XYZ file of C-alpha atoms in Angstrom:
545
model
C -23.546 102.117 66.919
C -23.913 106.262 65.742
C -25.085 106.371 62.225
C -25.959 109.964 61.391
C -28.668 111.304 58.578
C -26.414 111.057 55.622
C -25.422 107.289 55.726
C -29.251 106.618 55.655
C -30.623 108.785 52.821
C -27.754 107.079 50.785
C -29.861 103.923 51.422
C -33.586 105.491 52.936
C -36.335 108.018 51.084
C -36.484 110.804 53.003
C -39.976 109.133 53.787
C -37.724 106.104 55.567
C -35.280 108.341 56.935
C -37.958 110.189 59.351
C -39.392 107.210 60.367
C -35.937 106.330 61.249
C -35.485 110.046 62.754
C -38.887 109.257 65.401
C -37.635 106.201 67.206
C -38.682 104.842 70.112
C -36.427 103.946 72.819
C -36.914 100.565 72.561
C -36.670 100.227 68.549
C -32.755 102.047 68.959
C -31.453 98.664 69.525
C -29.928 96.506 66.668
C -28.229 92.995 67.970
C -27.775 94.634 71.009
C -25.855 97.691 70.175
C -28.365 101.661 70.726
C -28.230 103.528 68.074
C -28.080 106.986 68.538
C -29.996 109.015 64.452
C -29.302 112.339 64.401
C -29.607 114.730 61.154
C -26.932 115.666 59.488
C -24.489 118.533 60.494
C -24.455 120.607 57.615
C -20.509 120.511 56.696
C -18.877 124.207 57.797
C -15.377 124.344 55.845
C -12.998 127.085 57.811
C -9.802 128.689 56.910
C -6.777 126.918 56.672
C -9.300 123.794 55.010
C -7.732 121.731 51.401
C -11.650 122.551 50.714
C -12.243 126.547 52.142
C -14.073 129.431 49.248
C -13.617 132.871 50.671
C -17.167 133.971 50.058
C -17.410 137.439 48.985
C -19.286 139.631 52.248
C -23.364 140.331 52.517
C -23.589 143.604 50.531
C -26.509 145.906 50.294
C -28.602 148.311 51.084
C -31.156 150.211 53.341
C -33.932 152.507 54.113
C -33.303 155.623 56.651
C -36.141 156.539 56.818
C -38.194 156.555 60.105
C -41.278 155.028 61.112
C -41.991 157.929 63.882
C -39.052 160.938 63.513
C -40.265 162.588 67.331
C -38.344 159.542 68.550
C -34.761 159.488 66.934
C -32.095 156.606 67.585
C -28.890 156.816 66.283
C -30.471 154.543 63.157
C -30.633 158.258 62.354
C -27.490 158.819 61.832
C -25.789 158.559 57.934
C -22.647 156.359 57.346
C -20.155 158.680 57.500
C -21.293 159.439 61.036
C -21.314 156.657 62.412
C -18.793 155.113 60.371
C -15.883 158.295 62.572
C -17.834 156.626 65.913
C -16.708 153.027 64.392
C -13.657 154.857 64.311
C -13.019 155.020 68.290
C -13.613 151.230 68.268
C -10.382 149.092 68.793
C -10.716 145.520 67.257
C -12.348 143.019 70.003
C -15.584 145.807 70.110
C -15.970 146.437 65.814
C -16.332 142.154 65.611
C -19.517 142.794 68.566
C -21.237 145.465 67.019
C -21.293 142.929 63.083
C -24.594 141.507 65.628
C -26.205 145.222 65.895
C -27.486 144.514 63.043
C -27.807 144.092 59.432
C -27.092 147.759 58.679
C -24.022 147.381 60.916
C -22.581 144.736 60.136
C -22.280 145.947 56.446
C -20.886 149.501 58.530
C -18.462 147.119 60.377
C -17.496 145.255 56.566
C -16.483 148.860 55.321
C -14.475 149.479 58.350
C -12.531 146.146 57.714
C -12.382 146.389 53.975
C -10.639 149.795 54.692
C -7.327 148.470 57.199
C -4.788 148.054 54.807
C -2.150 146.648 57.889
C -3.495 144.141 60.819
C -1.645 143.516 64.014
C -2.967 140.135 64.917
C -1.710 139.261 69.187
C -3.425 138.528 72.707
C -2.613 141.757 74.318
C -3.486 143.006 70.877
C -6.851 142.417 71.349
C -7.518 142.233 75.061
C -7.563 138.860 75.258
C -5.856 136.355 77.771
C -4.912 133.439 75.480
C -3.510 132.441 73.152
C -5.131 133.526 68.737
C -7.275 130.802 67.338
C -7.838 129.688 64.473
C -11.845 130.804 64.769
C -10.255 134.445 65.719
C -7.141 133.627 62.699
C -9.814 133.103 60.500
C -13.095 135.084 61.754
C -10.519 139.756 61.219
C -9.179 137.351 58.189
C -12.459 136.789 56.834
C -13.455 140.593 57.039
C -10.010 142.495 56.283
C -7.483 139.944 54.168
C -8.682 140.952 51.324
C -7.784 144.526 51.158
C -4.607 143.913 53.617
C -0.996 143.932 52.288
C 0.135 144.109 56.408
C 0.011 141.238 58.238
C 1.662 140.393 61.325
C 0.394 137.404 63.567
C 1.516 136.520 66.915
C 1.035 134.552 69.588
C -1.128 131.342 67.387
C -2.422 128.133 69.399
C -1.215 124.620 69.037
C -3.966 124.109 67.736
C -3.826 127.126 64.610
C -0.277 127.558 64.545
C 0.945 125.044 62.027
C -1.508 125.766 60.206
C -0.776 129.328 60.309
C 0.204 130.429 56.309
C -2.432 127.941 54.555
C -4.862 130.081 56.280
C -3.268 133.639 55.099
C -2.074 132.549 51.785
C -6.437 131.956 51.836
C -7.703 134.626 53.285
C -5.126 137.648 52.237
C -4.162 137.134 47.983
C -3.235 141.289 47.786
C -0.226 141.269 50.884
C 2.923 142.463 50.995
C 4.138 142.361 54.492
C 4.049 139.132 56.554
C 5.234 139.114 59.775
C 4.532 134.869 61.546
C 6.935 135.303 64.526
C 8.351 132.830 66.824
C 4.950 130.773 64.530
C 5.779 126.659 64.260
C 4.618 125.126 61.129
C 6.562 127.772 59.483
C 8.027 125.499 56.342
C 8.235 124.551 52.868
C 5.707 122.387 52.626
C 3.416 125.677 53.852
C 5.361 128.716 52.211
C 3.771 126.688 49.400
C 0.530 126.585 49.700
C 1.253 130.511 50.984
C 2.882 131.305 47.774
C -0.722 129.057 45.818
C -2.810 132.771 46.947
C -0.714 135.214 48.188
C 1.861 135.567 45.119
C 2.500 139.643 46.338
C 4.680 139.408 49.018
C 7.331 141.132 48.781
C 8.158 141.482 52.289
C 8.790 138.099 54.902
C 9.584 137.812 58.895
C 10.621 134.330 60.525
C 12.319 135.571 63.459
C 12.749 132.395 65.453
C 10.392 130.272 63.297
C 11.748 127.475 64.459
C 10.457 124.613 61.597
C 11.867 126.931 59.241
C 15.128 125.449 58.043
C 17.321 125.950 54.565
C 14.384 123.525 52.669
C 12.182 126.310 53.920
C 13.982 129.613 52.523
C 15.482 127.143 49.115
C 11.042 126.940 48.855
C 10.301 130.762 49.678
C 13.128 131.720 47.251
C 11.298 130.588 44.623
C 8.586 131.774 45.496
C 9.238 135.265 46.381
C 12.062 136.536 44.011
C 10.980 139.631 44.007
C 11.703 139.134 47.930
C 12.952 143.215 49.069
C 13.328 142.723 52.612
C 14.221 139.343 54.762
C 13.841 138.391 58.699
C 14.728 134.371 60.096
C 17.065 135.206 63.233
C 17.145 132.504 65.326
C 16.068 130.339 63.399
C 18.211 127.211 61.331
C 19.614 127.579 58.538
C 22.812 127.143 57.092
C 23.257 129.444 53.868
C 23.862 127.387 51.240
C 20.410 128.310 49.520
C 22.360 132.216 49.357
C 23.460 131.755 46.117
C 19.723 131.911 45.151
C 19.489 135.563 48.085
C 16.864 137.192 45.243
C 18.610 140.551 43.386
C 15.720 142.850 44.554
C 16.186 142.586 48.452
C 17.088 146.119 49.966
C 17.093 144.802 53.714
C 18.393 141.426 55.015
C 18.412 140.050 58.814
C 20.612 136.852 60.050
C 21.113 137.850 62.999
C 22.182 134.377 65.685
C 22.485 132.625 62.621
C 25.420 130.611 63.436
C 25.555 128.272 61.168
C 25.263 130.065 58.376
C 29.610 130.523 57.529
C 32.011 132.988 56.118
C 31.344 131.509 52.615
C 27.917 131.623 52.261
C 27.225 135.351 53.750
C 30.014 136.705 50.929
C 26.832 135.502 48.648
C 25.384 138.546 49.743
C 27.498 141.040 47.831
C 27.715 138.681 44.731
C 23.466 138.732 45.061
C 22.434 142.175 46.392
C 23.841 144.825 44.837
C 20.475 147.207 46.087
C 21.852 146.565 49.715
C 20.478 148.486 52.603
C 19.734 147.267 55.960
C 22.303 144.192 57.153
C 22.200 141.857 59.929
C 24.200 139.685 60.904
C 25.037 139.354 65.044
C 26.035 136.898 66.722
C 27.571 135.981 63.361
C 30.685 134.085 62.381
C 32.175 135.906 60.476
C 35.179 137.206 58.843
C 36.872 139.980 57.635
C 37.868 138.862 53.895
C 33.593 138.368 54.494
C 32.831 141.375 55.694
C 35.255 143.757 53.160
C 34.057 141.576 50.409
C 30.504 143.098 51.217
C 31.419 146.106 51.594
C 32.856 147.208 47.955
C 30.078 145.463 46.461
C 26.585 146.797 48.102
C 27.869 149.846 48.383
C 24.260 150.884 49.789
C 24.548 149.966 52.831
C 23.014 152.511 55.286
C 22.503 150.086 58.396
C 24.968 147.444 59.891
C 24.683 145.780 62.795
C 28.250 142.555 63.239
C 29.697 141.065 65.751
C 33.246 140.326 65.192
C 36.395 139.209 66.809
C 39.028 140.722 64.295
C 42.104 143.219 65.073
C 41.893 144.276 62.139
C 38.259 145.221 61.763
C 38.198 149.461 60.556
C 40.289 147.321 57.682
C 36.505 146.744 55.915
C 33.748 149.091 57.891
C 35.781 151.454 56.286
C 34.102 149.633 53.062
C 31.564 151.044 54.030
C 31.178 154.832 53.711
C 27.349 155.248 53.114
C 26.170 154.465 56.820
C 23.659 156.196 58.495
C 23.264 153.436 61.428
C 26.639 151.047 62.327
C 25.783 149.451 65.912
C 28.804 146.160 66.337
C 30.574 144.750 68.790
C 34.257 143.902 68.646
C 38.120 144.265 69.446
C 39.520 147.282 68.617
C 37.961 149.115 66.845
C 40.000 152.834 65.948
C 37.321 155.478 65.962
C 39.241 157.832 64.975
C 39.778 156.440 61.486
C 35.786 154.236 61.230
C 34.380 158.408 62.290
C 36.665 160.112 59.141
C 35.755 157.065 56.646
C 32.009 157.825 57.859
C 30.723 161.385 57.923
C 27.111 160.616 57.381
C 26.166 158.441 60.693
C 23.525 159.383 63.178
C 23.304 156.416 64.955
C 26.197 154.641 66.571
C 26.800 152.244 68.589
C 29.386 150.346 69.929
C 30.733 147.756 72.615
C 35.079 146.988 72.253
C 37.113 146.575 75.383
C 40.192 147.757 73.429
C 38.779 151.006 72.088
C 39.563 153.738 72.956
C 42.231 156.538 72.720
C 40.319 160.173 71.278
C 38.329 160.785 69.241
C 36.527 163.666 68.198
C 32.644 163.336 68.213
C 32.147 166.840 66.636
C 32.856 166.011 63.170
C 29.179 163.760 62.698
C 27.320 166.783 62.126
C 23.608 164.735 61.951
C 24.956 161.946 64.840
C 21.627 161.422 66.821
C 22.841 157.967 69.239
C 25.630 156.584 70.772
C 25.054 153.665 72.287
C 28.691 152.611 74.093
C 29.679 150.157 76.488
C 33.011 148.935 78.298
C 34.541 152.135 75.560
C 37.510 153.282 77.447
C 37.660 156.929 75.288
C 38.674 159.715 76.946
C 37.733 162.757 78.945
C 37.653 165.408 76.081
C 36.144 162.637 73.751
C 33.456 162.416 76.084
C 33.658 166.860 75.880
C 32.679 166.405 72.205
C 29.390 165.451 72.226
C 27.908 168.451 72.960
C 29.473 169.855 70.124
C 26.609 167.246 68.289
C 23.953 169.781 68.117
C 21.324 166.908 66.905
C 22.050 164.929 69.466
C 18.564 163.578 71.036
C 20.467 160.707 72.991
C 23.216 159.180 74.729
C 24.218 155.896 76.281
C 26.681 155.426 78.318
C 27.299 151.611 80.390
C 30.586 150.591 81.772
C 32.118 153.132 80.458
C 34.794 154.791 81.702
C 35.101 157.866 82.688
C 32.109 159.930 83.339
C 31.412 162.188 85.167
C 27.992 164.045 86.095
C 29.641 166.890 84.913
C 30.491 165.105 81.285
C 26.621 164.485 81.278
C 25.959 167.698 82.298
C 28.188 169.519 79.890
C 26.152 167.602 77.013
C 23.156 167.979 77.936
C 23.923 171.930 77.438
C 25.311 171.629 74.205
C 22.858 169.701 72.982
C 19.220 171.257 72.722
C 17.720 168.145 70.759
C 19.030 165.713 73.694
C 15.349 163.886 75.150
C 17.170 160.071 77.034
C 19.702 160.174 79.246
C 20.891 156.630 80.273
C 24.738 156.232 82.269
C 23.398 153.433 84.447
C 26.577 154.045 86.951
C 26.941 157.628 87.462
C 25.213 158.683 90.567
C 23.126 161.445 89.596
C 22.903 163.532 92.326
C 20.555 166.668 94.025
C 23.299 168.844 92.928
C 23.328 167.886 89.089
C 18.941 167.556 89.035
C 18.861 171.092 90.179
C 21.477 171.278 87.559
C 19.900 170.098 84.899
C 16.970 171.854 86.181
C 17.865 175.082 85.131
C 19.093 174.402 82.292
C 16.003 172.927 80.934
C 14.449 175.812 82.230
C 14.741 178.133 78.680
C 13.697 175.643 76.487
C 10.605 173.602 74.620
C 11.053 170.063 75.111
C 11.115 167.530 77.559
C 14.419 164.913 78.048
C 13.969 161.522 80.216
C 16.817 160.917 82.538
C 17.350 156.669 83.653
C 18.333 156.813 87.241
C 19.172 153.054 88.380
C 17.261 152.748 92.259
C 19.943 151.673 94.408
C 21.334 155.376 94.142
C 18.417 157.714 93.282
C 15.757 156.759 95.563
C 11.728 157.687 94.952
C 12.390 159.710 98.700
C 14.937 161.694 96.737
C 13.399 163.007 93.696
C 10.042 163.889 96.286
C 13.083 165.960 97.906
C 14.659 167.395 94.507
C 13.325 170.199 93.129
C 12.828 170.476 89.272
C 10.084 170.747 86.806
C 8.758 167.443 85.644
C 7.046 169.451 82.739
C 10.526 169.539 81.269
C 12.714 166.438 83.090
C 11.225 162.649 84.140
C 13.739 160.946 85.879
C 12.656 156.843 84.695
C 13.777 154.145 87.682
C 15.134 151.665 86.650
C 15.541 147.855 89.191
C 17.364 144.856 87.529
C 20.957 147.036 86.994
C 23.057 145.565 89.800
C 25.312 144.153 86.550
C 26.234 147.302 85.602
C 29.126 148.229 88.060
C 32.400 146.842 87.660
C 32.452 143.520 88.984
C 36.686 142.831 89.138
C 36.282 146.133 91.259
C 36.106 143.587 94.647
C 35.926 140.797 95.533
C 34.975 140.678 99.652
C 31.899 139.115 100.721
C 30.740 142.280 101.260
C 30.665 143.034 97.425
C 27.404 143.904 95.665
C 27.154 140.598 94.180
C 27.758 138.326 97.117
C 23.358 137.634 97.115
C 24.096 135.814 94.115
C 23.212 139.377 91.851
C 25.742 138.734 89.578
C 23.780 135.465 88.315
C 21.107 138.808 87.137
C 23.821 139.524 84.044
C 23.707 137.414 82.640
C 19.250 137.190 82.508
C 19.803 140.614 79.895
C 21.369 138.758 76.804
C 24.781 138.291 77.724
C 27.516 135.548 77.271
C 31.075 134.680 78.633
C 32.408 136.491 75.694
C 30.720 140.314 76.393
C 28.352 139.238 72.483
C 26.588 141.565 71.378
C 23.879 141.981 74.162
C 20.476 141.933 72.858
C 19.467 144.405 75.188
C 20.915 146.655 75.480
C 20.497 146.697 71.363
C 17.168 145.746 71.414
C 15.722 145.181 74.601
C 12.484 146.397 75.922
C 13.510 148.630 78.188
C 15.668 150.858 75.326
C 13.626 153.528 74.117
C 16.196 155.454 72.658
C 13.669 158.364 69.844
C 12.001 155.163 70.579
C 14.185 152.116 69.654
C 16.777 153.953 67.256
C 17.051 150.727 66.033
C 13.921 150.795 65.209
C 14.244 153.869 63.930
C 15.651 153.318 60.313
C 15.511 149.211 61.241
C 12.964 146.632 61.489
C 8.679 148.746 60.510
C 10.825 151.082 59.753
C 12.970 152.781 56.962
C 14.456 155.574 55.718
C 11.515 156.724 52.940
C 8.984 156.628 56.699
C 7.609 153.511 55.266
C 5.900 151.633 58.040
C 5.654 148.238 57.942
C 5.469 147.810 60.254
C 4.148 149.353 64.518
C 6.888 147.823 66.964
């Protein structure tokens, strides 16, 4: 039988409770049951508890005068100097400094209150395990009051179902929230978030298993002022798209196959200010896409998977596109380029696309990402006339040669990255690239398959490493034409063809996630991030990816 002091005080006076605490071992039995009597601990409420109340951080002045001027210490430095020193510390180091003394505690509090954005993830904090409730609560108590944007990743099992509740209690000024892959992001906790966090304009809940249609509806009702929403990979059906906020400017519903075309049409009716729309691996018809193009005339970035030979009739309505990513069949490139003169990034997956195309009409083109396109040699050479081009990714495309790549490199003075895994980058090619780069101030990164150019060959090559960098990539055996050779001694006789499926491809060759969004793709530090997630055309960053 365990009796706490709090229960005993309900029956006895303080004097009696002290006597109980001082009982000898032989007197700690009642009806043969041993009692354990301890002083009651003061109950501490933590972030996430229903009765948690945030208290302001302490504030006080300090006497900086030295008792012994002949023995100077770091404490003689004024606050402004110490703030400069603290700026070089990581977040875990800052938290450790809080325990040095009362003055340093105030300085650390001041550092955190200056933060407007924060990313809480194990790799950012130097942790080997997940984020726990005490870690999350501690950081948000310090910085949450002034935070405008917050990204939380890899929350542990004990905390994850209270993430939204903790954030709502500690981050009243929050505007941008990213809780990718978190559990407990449901309608009930969204209501708890709304109780204190009322100014949210950007909500990212990618691959949240608990974020269903009911949670989406609660989100729309709680935050009718939403401007950005990413629910890719969530089990939503789109039935509440009638309540889409009219203020919405960015919507990502990739990998949500349960959303039907009839609900996707609602985007065009409800969101006239839409500028970024991503619908990879969604069920969409030519009519629904055309309807959105006619209604949402300000879309600058579109990502879509659509298996329809009439896709050209739909895409021509998106006149202001700057960024286009499409997985389709039978796209007519000349028609697309003619109607989208402002394109800066073009990513296309289409086994049937081909013919003659003049890319030089795109004066602002910065990056091209082509997969399985059967375009002509002259079309590829026209890329050399795109003076603004910075990145080229040509994968499993026909008619690519070393000479074409060299022509592109010569004609594009701003080129920063080339990735053509199917081309044999030999020593002669390296020598020519080195000669081209001699008179340039920039640097080019060439991604090379490990099985085509060995480290020994790279050591033998003569080139200026300050102008040229070779990024060795392994695991690209699937990039060869797997229909070429059926012999037992082919490239895939050892089963390496299975690697093909590790990079996000399905049996229908749908839009390959690894090709467009994988960590190994860093065109312009990832061109899809340039105008997309965490970065907009005005240059305002919500999150750093």
